[in-house]
Amino acid sequence: MCGIVGYVGSKQAEAVVVEGLRRLEYRGYDSAGIALVHDGELVWDKRAGKLANLDKALAEDALPASSTGIGHTRWATHGAPTDRNAHPHLGATGRVALVHNGIIENFAVLRDELVAQGHEMLSETDTEVAAHLVECALEDGTTLTEAMQAVCGRLAGAFTLVAVDGRDPDRVVAARRNSPLVVGIGDGENFIASDVAAFIEHTRDALELGQDQVVTITRDDVTVTDFEGRPAQAGSYRPYHVDWDLSAAEKGGFDWFMRKEIHEQPGAITDSMLGRHDAAGALQLDELRITEEELRNVDKIILVGCGTANYAGMVAKYAIEHWTRIPCEVELAHEFRYRDPILTRDTLVVAISQSGETADTLMAIRHAREQRSKVLAICNTNGSTIPRESDAVIYTHAGPEIGVASTKGFMTQLVACYLLGLYLAQVRGTKYGDEIAQVVRELEQMPLHVQRLLDAAEQVNQLARELFSARSVLFLGRHTGFPIALEGALKLKELAYIHAEGFAAGELKHGPIALVEDRLPVFCIVPPQGRDHLHDKMVSGIQEVRARGARTIVLAEEGDEEVTPYADDLIRLPRVPTLLQPMVAVVPLQLFACELATRMGNDVDQPRNLAKSVTVE
Ligand code: M6R
């Protein structure tokens, strides 16, 4: 939800800022803009549409040299994606330029106030109000830092703001409340960004800011205060070193980040398992900051997340309940607090979020903590807000996920959920050590299984080519296959923009089977054979849709010959336990969505209307 960059140093700010925006474009691509401080004033350009439009404009009409600047890539909230609404926004006299991520909830009141004072607003955005206010606050001789502090106190809602003052060439000031902001610490240069990817080619040393803080960067200094201007308390912001480098933020020869990220999954699983069990298979989650006694007292788990992360939670419920017998609920984060959930000190709320910045999930955990429940985050982004505000965290080690559609993020969320379930079983003694070790060994085999599926990607790609003109696709699954059916459908909606729905196969006959018509492609995820008749019931479901003319694309494990007569297309899955099958079943569905969208000519990494990190509620 909007990418923000700020720079002060000795390099050409335009190049640094635009390159930073390129790496943050996954956060929003409705418009892009840049403002630089040059010779005592501001110079700027901003264009609706993708960054390429700004690139073109700058190539035709270069901005003058400058070593201080800010930039923005937008996911529109207030006002259509036009040049006029693009950021940066300027104050009334053009002295201040400001970019913003989030929503200023009281902007209408502030805007009326400014208009009554004679200010002319040029855009429909909430952001422009902040630009005017900061500039007004500067007029009585304060610094940009003081002006920012004063204005933040008046704003309601969620915001990251970054501003420059045309008369102050060596300073960029930013502020954050409930919206991401990191500082990059360089040598004779400093950076501000929504995400470390923006400055990873310059420095891997970062500073994670706390809530309601204002940061001022100059070439050689970084100062953090609260909104009242008091120096920030030690510990309220945290320096850290980024453990991945520039190559992780580049496509590495693939056509899309998404395809690269699908192919990175074997390594991501390995990295997420690393150091989390001993040689005998006993779990050791050293980073978990909840005591064993507290975990023994847990009497209910609620898993919250959105989109794909919610589906990871659905898979986790099957595994955690099976291994620990602790009742688990799975809830969409944005629904959670509004239903007044029953939360006690013994409820463990597990918040799953790749970005760690999803506003809906953040608000859910705040609600849970207010009710004194313990919150454990499963997160891929060091320095992000959700782990910071949780009691405990299990970091997934997927590396940066840049494609808007989550793939390796999901895969490693599954790993973390399994590790959590096994750890709880170990601590509470609901599984024997050798049973836990057996699952750990099976998890360790997963990179090989996933790699085999990736090596066979051509079969799925060919299928995507054949189904190029499909206008609707269904996905069926049972048990852990059900969330994977939902995930397969979500991937297709996001990327191919076609009707796609996932169902629990048992639900078909209660209504959705009416959708089935001749040659409708239906993906069917078949559970491994031999447990609770689950497999046989799924096979019956496949027969039912096929009898009504569907083209069945069956994902079944190697050696399962029972399904063969009912499969128009058969994708073989490695043999794994039912609870772990999501890790293999999802891979062909990811590949299919990526390839189909590619064939359709869609932008796979930046699908329409979406943004990677949803930082507004
Ligand atoms: O960063 P998060 O995991 O909190 O994001 C949650 C969802 O917005 C995200 O999974 C979304 O559904 C993806 N675009 C799915 O591919």
XYZ file of C-alpha atoms and ligand atoms in Angstrom:
633
model
C 0.000 0.000 0.000
C 2.239 2.772 -1.303
C 6.003 2.694 -1.342
C 7.999 5.548 0.102
C 11.660 6.482 -0.302
C 13.780 9.298 1.113
C 17.499 9.950 0.594
C 20.246 12.300 1.776
C 23.847 11.664 0.747
C 26.408 12.338 -1.901
C 24.931 10.317 -4.740
C 22.424 11.602 -7.300
C 19.177 11.484 -5.341
C 17.078 11.025 -8.467
C 18.794 7.743 -9.328
C 18.697 6.460 -5.745
C 15.054 7.391 -5.234
C 13.801 6.054 -8.579
C 15.714 2.804 -8.098
C 14.252 2.522 -4.601
C 10.760 3.070 -6.023
C 11.394 0.327 -8.561
C 12.000 -2.110 -5.711
C 8.924 -0.890 -3.861
C 6.580 -0.785 -6.825
C 5.012 -4.043 -5.650
C 3.412 -1.951 -2.885
C 1.290 0.055 -5.300
C 1.468 1.101 -8.914
C -1.287 3.630 -9.520
C 1.205 6.475 -9.867
C 4.794 7.419 -9.086
C 6.473 10.689 -8.217
C 9.660 12.272 -6.979
C 10.722 15.595 -5.415
C 14.306 16.814 -5.053
C 15.856 19.744 -3.245
C 17.846 21.845 -5.689
C 19.375 25.245 -5.223
C 17.082 26.388 -2.409
C 13.866 25.105 -3.951
C 11.989 21.971 -4.895
C 11.901 20.325 -8.281
C 9.505 17.478 -8.891
C 7.702 15.250 -11.332
C 4.827 12.819 -10.868
C 2.848 10.658 -13.248
C -0.236 8.479 -13.113
C 0.312 4.798 -13.877
C 3.327 2.628 -13.365
C 6.813 3.840 -12.588
C 7.678 3.367 -16.266
C 5.634 6.513 -17.023
C 7.705 8.547 -14.591
C 10.891 6.971 -15.941
C 9.927 8.074 -19.440
C 9.091 11.598 -18.323
C 12.403 11.924 -16.478
C 14.302 10.580 -19.464
C 12.712 13.240 -21.683
C 12.982 16.060 -19.195
C 15.613 15.384 -16.539
C 15.429 16.992 -13.115
C 18.513 18.982 -12.045
C 21.204 17.359 -9.932
C 20.446 16.944 -6.255
C 21.583 14.815 -3.363
C 18.373 15.033 -1.307
C 14.994 13.719 -2.352
C 11.843 11.742 -1.703
C 9.673 9.503 -3.868
C 6.412 7.618 -3.815
C 4.613 4.847 -5.596
C 0.877 4.875 -4.947
C -1.989 2.504 -4.239
C -4.919 4.884 -4.507
C -7.264 5.426 -1.560
C -8.471 9.048 -1.757
C -8.957 10.150 -5.330
C -8.500 8.407 -8.659
C -5.065 7.437 -9.964
C -4.328 10.665 -11.858
C -1.280 12.910 -12.230
C -2.938 15.417 -9.951
C -3.517 12.925 -7.141
C -0.057 11.410 -7.492
C 2.429 12.123 -4.699
C 4.477 14.127 -3.758
C 2.040 16.833 -2.741
C 3.256 20.370 -2.128
C 2.359 22.963 0.453
C 0.626 26.198 -0.570
C 3.845 27.980 -1.546
C 5.671 24.955 -2.906
C 8.290 25.021 -0.169
C 7.451 21.582 1.257
C 6.947 18.333 -0.641
C 5.439 15.396 1.171
C 4.574 11.761 0.454
C 2.267 9.563 2.468
C 1.242 5.969 3.025
C -1.945 5.270 4.990
C -5.146 7.183 5.587
C -5.531 10.476 7.448
C -8.987 9.933 8.895
C -9.653 13.512 9.976
C -8.482 15.029 6.696
C -11.921 16.457 5.809
C -12.007 18.651 8.940
C -8.416 19.758 8.418
C -9.053 20.463 4.764
C -12.096 22.635 5.545
C -10.004 24.538 8.051
C -7.250 25.146 5.505
C -9.685 26.129 2.765
C -11.327 28.607 5.174
C -7.873 30.136 5.649
C -7.567 30.588 1.893
C -5.580 27.488 0.937
C -6.274 26.078 -2.487
C -6.272 22.281 -2.680
C -5.188 20.841 -5.988
C -5.922 17.181 -5.399
C -8.594 14.944 -3.897
C -6.114 13.294 -1.553
C -5.915 13.324 2.218
C -2.156 13.743 1.845
C -2.212 17.269 0.478
C -3.640 18.477 3.782
C -0.540 17.240 5.601
C 1.742 18.970 3.090
C -0.033 22.291 3.664
C -0.001 21.892 7.437
C 3.708 21.067 7.570
C 4.523 24.046 5.388
C 2.387 26.358 7.559
C 4.163 25.103 10.664
C 7.513 25.972 9.053
C 6.607 29.563 8.496
C 7.371 30.734 12.004
C 11.023 29.712 11.785
C 10.852 26.148 13.023
C 12.759 23.306 11.420
C 11.132 20.688 9.230
C 11.540 18.228 12.109
C 9.640 20.473 14.516
C 6.971 21.154 11.923
C 6.474 17.440 11.345
C 6.220 16.794 15.079
C 3.619 19.521 15.471
C 1.496 18.294 12.570
C 1.566 14.603 13.501
C -0.109 15.430 16.792
C -3.092 16.742 14.819
C -3.523 13.768 12.514
C -5.803 10.817 13.159
C -5.469 7.488 11.393
C -2.533 5.568 9.997
C 0.315 7.280 8.266
C 3.879 7.275 7.215
C 4.830 10.748 6.083
C 8.105 11.786 4.495
C 8.882 15.408 3.693
C 11.571 17.699 2.353
C 11.912 21.465 2.717
C 13.227 23.273 -0.363
C 15.216 25.626 1.850
C 16.875 22.875 3.887
C 18.982 20.840 1.469
C 20.446 18.377 3.938
C 17.413 16.971 5.707
C 14.622 14.498 5.127
C 12.050 14.040 7.877
C 9.632 11.157 8.309
C 6.999 10.124 10.811
C 5.061 6.952 11.410
C 1.909 5.789 13.096
C 0.575 2.311 12.287
C 2.276 2.236 8.929
C 5.687 0.867 7.941
C 8.898 2.900 7.956
C 12.531 1.796 8.152
C 15.740 3.766 8.084
C 18.815 2.624 6.156
C 22.104 3.615 7.737
C 24.863 4.225 5.203
C 28.303 5.766 5.227
C 27.873 9.492 4.547
C 24.319 8.813 3.372
C 21.062 7.731 4.955
C 17.779 6.403 3.656
C 14.131 6.201 4.590
C 11.782 3.653 3.067
C 8.689 1.550 3.536
C 10.812 -1.555 3.149
C 14.548 -2.313 3.224
C 14.381 -3.505 -0.404
C 14.504 0.174 -1.408
C 18.046 0.647 -0.096
C 19.431 -2.892 0.043
C 21.938 -2.187 -2.733
C 23.444 0.626 -0.631
C 23.320 -0.708 2.918
C 22.114 -3.712 4.933
C 22.133 -1.814 8.232
C 18.657 -0.718 9.184
C 16.730 0.882 11.998
C 13.239 -0.273 12.854
C 11.199 2.642 14.196
C 8.605 2.487 16.952
C 5.069 3.844 16.847
C 4.486 7.581 16.850
C 8.068 8.496 16.134
C 9.634 11.152 13.945
C 12.988 10.496 12.327
C 15.294 13.065 10.790
C 18.069 11.955 8.469
C 20.985 14.018 7.271
C 24.092 12.698 5.528
C 25.816 11.811 8.761
C 23.100 11.623 11.354
C 19.837 9.935 12.256
C 17.721 11.384 15.080
C 14.557 9.815 16.442
C 12.000 11.613 18.615
C 8.395 11.136 19.634
C 5.649 13.404 18.289
C 6.268 15.844 21.174
C 9.904 16.233 20.163
C 11.342 14.271 23.096
C 14.316 12.060 22.185
C 13.045 8.523 21.649
C 13.714 6.118 24.524
C 16.446 3.547 23.960
C 14.739 0.328 22.971
C 11.779 2.050 21.338
C 13.585 1.728 18.015
C 15.896 -1.109 17.075
C 18.957 -1.356 14.818
C 19.278 -4.606 12.860
C 21.208 -6.141 10.009
C 19.320 -7.375 6.942
C 20.230 -11.002 6.277
C 19.652 -10.992 2.511
C 21.251 -9.004 -0.269
C 20.488 -7.332 -3.578
C 20.353 -10.570 -5.571
C 17.344 -11.687 -3.508
C 15.498 -8.561 -4.633
C 16.146 -9.192 -8.333
C 14.543 -11.566 -10.822
C 17.653 -13.667 -11.413
C 16.789 -14.611 -15.003
C 13.103 -15.419 -14.430
C 10.385 -13.541 -16.317
C 8.529 -12.732 -13.093
C 9.401 -12.394 -9.425
C 6.491 -14.738 -8.772
C 7.969 -17.502 -10.918
C 11.331 -17.010 -9.244
C 9.698 -17.152 -5.825
C 7.829 -20.361 -6.691
C 11.162 -21.870 -7.647
C 12.823 -20.634 -4.468
C 10.478 -22.686 -2.311
C 12.741 -25.685 -1.690
C 15.421 -23.356 -0.297
C 12.870 -21.338 1.660
C 11.574 -24.483 3.369
C 15.114 -25.527 4.276
C 15.932 -22.077 5.642
C 12.731 -21.996 7.685
C 13.547 -25.362 9.268
C 17.170 -24.472 9.973
C 18.167 -24.552 13.636
C 14.640 -25.350 14.792
C 15.211 -28.932 15.841
C 18.113 -30.957 17.193
C 19.679 -34.030 15.625
C 17.133 -36.273 17.345
C 14.217 -34.309 15.899
C 13.251 -32.481 19.113
C 11.913 -28.989 18.408
C 13.821 -25.955 19.679
C 12.141 -22.651 19.023
C 14.614 -20.491 20.916
C 13.210 -17.227 19.629
C 9.761 -17.954 21.082
C 9.350 -15.552 23.973
C 6.473 -17.421 25.623
C 7.385 -19.771 28.461
C 6.681 -23.492 28.341
C 4.384 -23.066 31.304
C 2.335 -20.459 29.468
C 2.119 -22.783 26.475
C 0.962 -25.634 28.694
C -1.841 -23.418 29.976
C -3.160 -22.513 26.527
C -6.742 -23.755 26.228
C -7.649 -22.312 22.835
C -5.798 -21.092 19.769
C -7.191 -18.536 17.345
C -5.336 -18.180 14.052
C -5.846 -14.821 12.348
C -4.684 -13.589 8.965
C -5.963 -12.391 5.614
C -6.017 -13.896 2.141
C -3.363 -16.508 1.691
C -2.220 -16.169 5.298
C -5.738 -17.093 6.381
C -5.502 -20.278 4.311
C -2.224 -21.119 6.047
C -4.154 -20.754 9.304
C -6.822 -23.136 8.018
C -4.181 -25.763 7.273
C -2.620 -25.160 10.687
C -5.904 -25.893 12.427
C -5.938 -29.452 11.061
C -2.376 -30.094 12.158
C -2.375 -28.341 15.515
C -5.656 -29.859 16.673
C -4.515 -33.305 15.572
C -1.158 -33.105 17.307
C -2.119 -31.191 20.434
C -5.890 -31.572 20.925
C -6.052 -27.831 21.635
C -9.210 -26.396 20.019
C -8.288 -24.022 17.182
C -10.392 -21.382 15.507
C -9.421 -19.699 12.262
C -10.623 -16.197 11.677
C -10.203 -13.570 8.994
C -8.324 -10.823 10.799
C -10.698 -8.097 9.640
C -13.706 -9.951 11.075
C -12.053 -10.963 14.326
C -12.474 -8.070 16.702
C -15.891 -7.066 15.441
C -17.537 -10.275 16.598
C -16.361 -9.723 20.166
C -14.372 -12.977 20.335
C -14.016 -14.803 23.635
C -10.426 -14.168 24.665
C -8.764 -14.986 27.971
C -5.216 -15.059 29.330
C -5.057 -18.688 28.218
C -6.007 -17.982 24.613
C -3.112 -18.007 22.194
C -3.725 -15.818 19.163
C -1.492 -16.723 16.226
C -1.203 -13.878 13.721
C 0.065 -14.977 10.318
C 1.418 -12.297 8.004
C 4.115 -12.367 5.364
C 4.609 -8.609 5.389
C 4.032 -8.055 9.088
C 2.262 -4.824 8.133
C -1.269 -5.905 7.198
C -3.466 -3.389 9.013
C -6.359 -5.806 9.534
C -4.080 -8.326 11.201
C -2.363 -5.654 13.241
C -5.674 -4.397 14.599
C -6.700 -7.974 15.427
C -3.607 -8.566 17.548
C -3.989 -5.259 19.322
C -7.498 -6.285 20.256
C -6.267 -9.664 21.487
C -3.552 -8.100 23.628
C -5.991 -5.616 25.131
C -7.955 -8.657 26.296
C -4.706 -10.019 27.830
C -4.380 -12.924 25.431
C -0.911 -13.937 24.281
C -0.087 -13.194 20.657
C 2.390 -15.143 18.574
C 3.280 -13.807 15.131
C 4.335 -15.903 12.170
C 6.029 -13.390 9.937
C 8.528 -13.078 7.106
C 9.628 -9.484 7.598
C 12.156 -8.554 10.197
C 11.541 -5.101 11.591
C 7.832 -5.072 10.774
C 5.058 -4.017 13.105
C 3.142 -7.244 13.758
C 6.061 -9.196 15.284
C 7.115 -6.099 17.131
C 3.725 -5.825 18.804
C 3.413 -9.549 19.524
C 4.518 -11.490 22.605
C 6.381 -14.002 20.498
C 7.424 -14.543 16.920
C 8.383 -17.357 14.608
C 10.092 -15.799 11.628
C 9.725 -17.583 8.324
C 12.910 -17.356 6.306
C 11.509 -17.047 2.815
C 13.611 -14.000 1.903
C 11.910 -11.004 0.307
C 8.660 -11.823 -1.466
C 8.100 -9.237 -4.163
C 5.436 -10.764 -6.422
C 2.078 -9.540 -5.150
C 0.724 -13.100 -5.145
C 2.127 -14.933 -2.172
C 3.895 -18.246 -2.896
C 7.042 -18.904 -0.884
C 5.533 -16.750 1.851
C 2.619 -19.201 2.099
C 4.891 -22.225 1.911
C 7.005 -21.046 4.808
C 3.943 -20.031 6.801
C 2.930 -23.675 6.549
C 6.358 -24.733 7.813
C 6.120 -22.345 10.755
C 2.603 -23.549 11.604
C 3.738 -27.169 11.574
C 6.741 -26.324 13.760
C 4.487 -24.503 16.196
C 2.062 -27.443 16.338
C 4.861 -29.917 16.923
C 6.460 -27.718 19.563
C 3.171 -27.411 21.432
C 2.768 -31.203 21.224
C 6.274 -31.614 22.617
C 5.791 -29.142 25.462
C 2.396 -30.537 26.406
C 3.373 -34.172 25.903
C 0.534 -34.928 23.494
C 2.896 -36.690 21.088
C 5.855 -38.929 21.812
C 9.303 -37.699 20.899
C 9.691 -40.306 18.171
C 6.359 -39.308 16.605
C 7.481 -35.682 16.520
C 10.865 -36.662 15.114
C 9.105 -38.640 12.371
C 7.125 -35.569 11.237
C 10.290 -33.460 11.385
C 12.015 -35.998 9.111
C 9.073 -35.795 6.727
C 9.257 -32.007 6.735
C 12.950 -32.240 5.950
C 12.100 -34.212 2.815
C 9.758 -31.490 1.576
C 12.370 -29.452 -0.334
C 13.091 -32.550 -2.444
C 9.413 -33.215 -3.081
C 8.745 -29.603 -4.044
C 11.786 -29.587 -6.303
C 10.474 -32.628 -8.168
C 7.195 -30.814 -8.789
C 9.090 -27.788 -10.057
C 11.155 -29.969 -12.360
C 7.874 -31.188 -13.870
C 6.491 -27.657 -14.322
C 6.162 -28.072 -18.084
C 3.145 -30.353 -17.686
C 1.315 -27.624 -15.764
C 2.479 -24.929 -18.173
C 1.123 -26.945 -21.081
C -2.214 -27.265 -19.282
C -2.314 -23.493 -18.770
C -1.746 -23.014 -22.482
C -4.641 -25.371 -23.250
C -6.956 -23.625 -20.789
C -6.005 -20.193 -22.019
C -9.585 -19.280 -22.880
C -11.240 -20.648 -19.715
C -13.570 -18.112 -18.143
C -14.233 -20.024 -14.943
C -12.251 -22.619 -12.999
C -13.248 -24.550 -9.883
C -11.024 -26.119 -7.253
C -12.132 -28.939 -4.983
C -10.471 -30.375 -1.920
C -11.264 -32.081 1.331
C -9.566 -31.815 4.729
C -6.229 -30.005 4.247
C -7.000 -30.006 0.526
C -9.861 -27.582 1.141
C -7.710 -24.534 2.046
C -5.453 -25.434 -0.875
C -8.497 -25.349 -3.172
C -9.240 -21.871 -1.818
C -5.627 -20.837 -2.327
C -5.582 -22.173 -5.908
C -8.708 -20.155 -6.678
C -7.329 -17.000 -5.056
C -4.140 -17.220 -7.123
C -6.192 -17.444 -10.300
C -8.494 -14.548 -9.365
C -5.540 -12.343 -8.490
C -3.505 -13.080 -11.581
C -5.813 -14.196 -14.394
C -8.825 -12.069 -13.407
C -11.230 -14.907 -14.099
C -13.942 -16.479 -12.004
C -12.340 -19.079 -9.774
C -13.754 -20.704 -6.682
C -12.549 -23.227 -4.192
C -14.911 -25.597 -2.426
C -14.825 -28.307 0.148
C -15.688 -31.204 -2.135
C -18.383 -32.432 0.240
C -20.213 -29.153 -0.173
C -20.627 -29.540 -3.927
C -23.900 -31.379 -3.798
C -25.326 -28.691 -1.512
C -25.345 -26.142 -4.295
C -22.106 -25.373 -6.144
C -22.443 -28.381 -8.448
C -25.023 -26.312 -10.311
C -22.057 -24.315 -11.668
C -20.647 -27.326 -13.464
C -21.149 -27.304 -17.202
C -19.568 -28.881 -20.190
C -15.742 -28.613 -20.250
C -15.558 -26.498 -17.105
C -12.041 -27.058 -15.724
C -12.195 -28.452 -12.179
C -8.992 -29.003 -10.207
C -9.449 -31.852 -7.723
C -6.970 -32.272 -4.896
C -7.095 -35.891 -3.837
C -6.023 -36.790 -0.292
C -3.518 -39.607 0.143
C -5.096 -43.065 0.111
C -6.027 -45.029 3.163
C -7.376 -42.687 5.824
C -10.939 -42.303 7.066
C -12.443 -42.928 3.595
C -11.429 -39.356 2.789
C -9.773 -40.446 -0.424
C -12.765 -42.478 -1.591
C -15.190 -39.674 -0.871
C -13.061 -37.299 -2.922
C -13.012 -39.780 -5.791
C -16.830 -39.858 -5.653
C -16.889 -36.059 -5.840
C -14.672 -36.177 -8.935
C -17.029 -38.642 -10.579
C -19.982 -36.406 -9.813
C -18.513 -33.358 -11.559
C -17.187 -35.417 -14.444
C -20.607 -36.952 -14.995
C -21.841 -33.422 -15.559
C -19.282 -32.655 -18.218
C -16.436 -31.064 -16.216
C -12.853 -31.415 -17.367
C -11.231 -32.904 -14.276
C -7.644 -31.975 -13.501
C -6.741 -34.362 -10.746
C -3.847 -33.865 -8.317
C -3.231 -37.265 -6.770
C -0.275 -38.959 -5.164
C 2.016 -41.280 -7.066
C 0.683 -44.795 -7.127
C -2.942 -43.775 -6.693
C -4.506 -45.662 -9.603
C -8.073 -45.447 -8.340
C -8.418 -41.903 -9.649
C -6.981 -42.584 -13.082
C -10.281 -43.415 -14.838
C -11.826 -40.143 -13.695
C -8.961 -37.811 -14.513
C -8.940 -35.938 -17.787
C -5.565 -34.610 -16.700
C -3.516 -36.171 -13.942
C -0.862 -34.284 -12.005
C 1.130 -36.562 -9.762
C 2.039 -35.438 -6.248
C 4.842 -36.957 -4.175
C 3.659 -39.322 -1.443
C 3.510 -37.399 1.841
C 1.292 -37.559 4.939
C -2.175 -35.986 4.640
C -1.379 -33.158 7.048
C 1.668 -32.134 5.023
C 0.077 -32.563 1.608
C -0.699 -28.814 1.250
C 3.034 -28.184 0.792
C 3.088 -30.246 -2.382
C -0.482 -29.761 -3.637
C -0.174 -25.980 -3.782
C 2.836 -25.963 -6.097
C 1.079 -26.984 -9.360
C -1.679 -24.489 -8.589
C 0.860 -21.673 -8.188
C 2.567 -22.662 -11.439
C -0.768 -22.854 -13.250
C -1.891 -19.385 -12.182
C 1.490 -17.863 -13.037
C 1.581 -19.428 -16.490
C -2.052 -18.757 -17.367
C -1.705 -15.087 -16.415
C 1.517 -14.879 -18.429
C -0.238 -16.326 -21.468
C -3.079 -13.867 -21.013
C -0.579 -11.031 -21.137
C -1.284 -9.916 -17.569
C 1.277 -8.357 -15.286
C 1.921 -11.303 -12.984
C 3.959 -9.430 -10.397
C 1.692 -6.413 -10.244
C -1.871 -7.557 -10.857
C -4.492 -4.898 -11.351
C -6.069 -3.178 -8.332
C -3.815 -4.942 -5.831
C -0.824 -4.109 -3.695
C 1.488 -6.393 -1.827
C 1.153 -5.014 1.615
C -2.320 -3.890 2.678
C -1.625 -1.241 5.281
C -5.117 0.243 5.411
C -8.133 -1.358 7.064
O 1.383 -9.773 4.261
P 0.237 -10.627 4.666
O 0.586 -12.095 4.689
O -0.414 -10.205 5.933
O -0.838 -10.444 3.501
C -2.109 -11.023 3.605
C -2.825 -10.980 2.284
O -3.034 -9.658 1.876
C -2.052 -11.716 1.192
O -1.817 -13.049 1.532
C -2.813 -11.675 -0.142
O -3.991 -12.414 -0.051
C -1.916 -12.169 -1.261
N -1.948 -11.239 -2.343
C -2.286 -13.514 -1.755
O -1.546 -13.926 -2.854
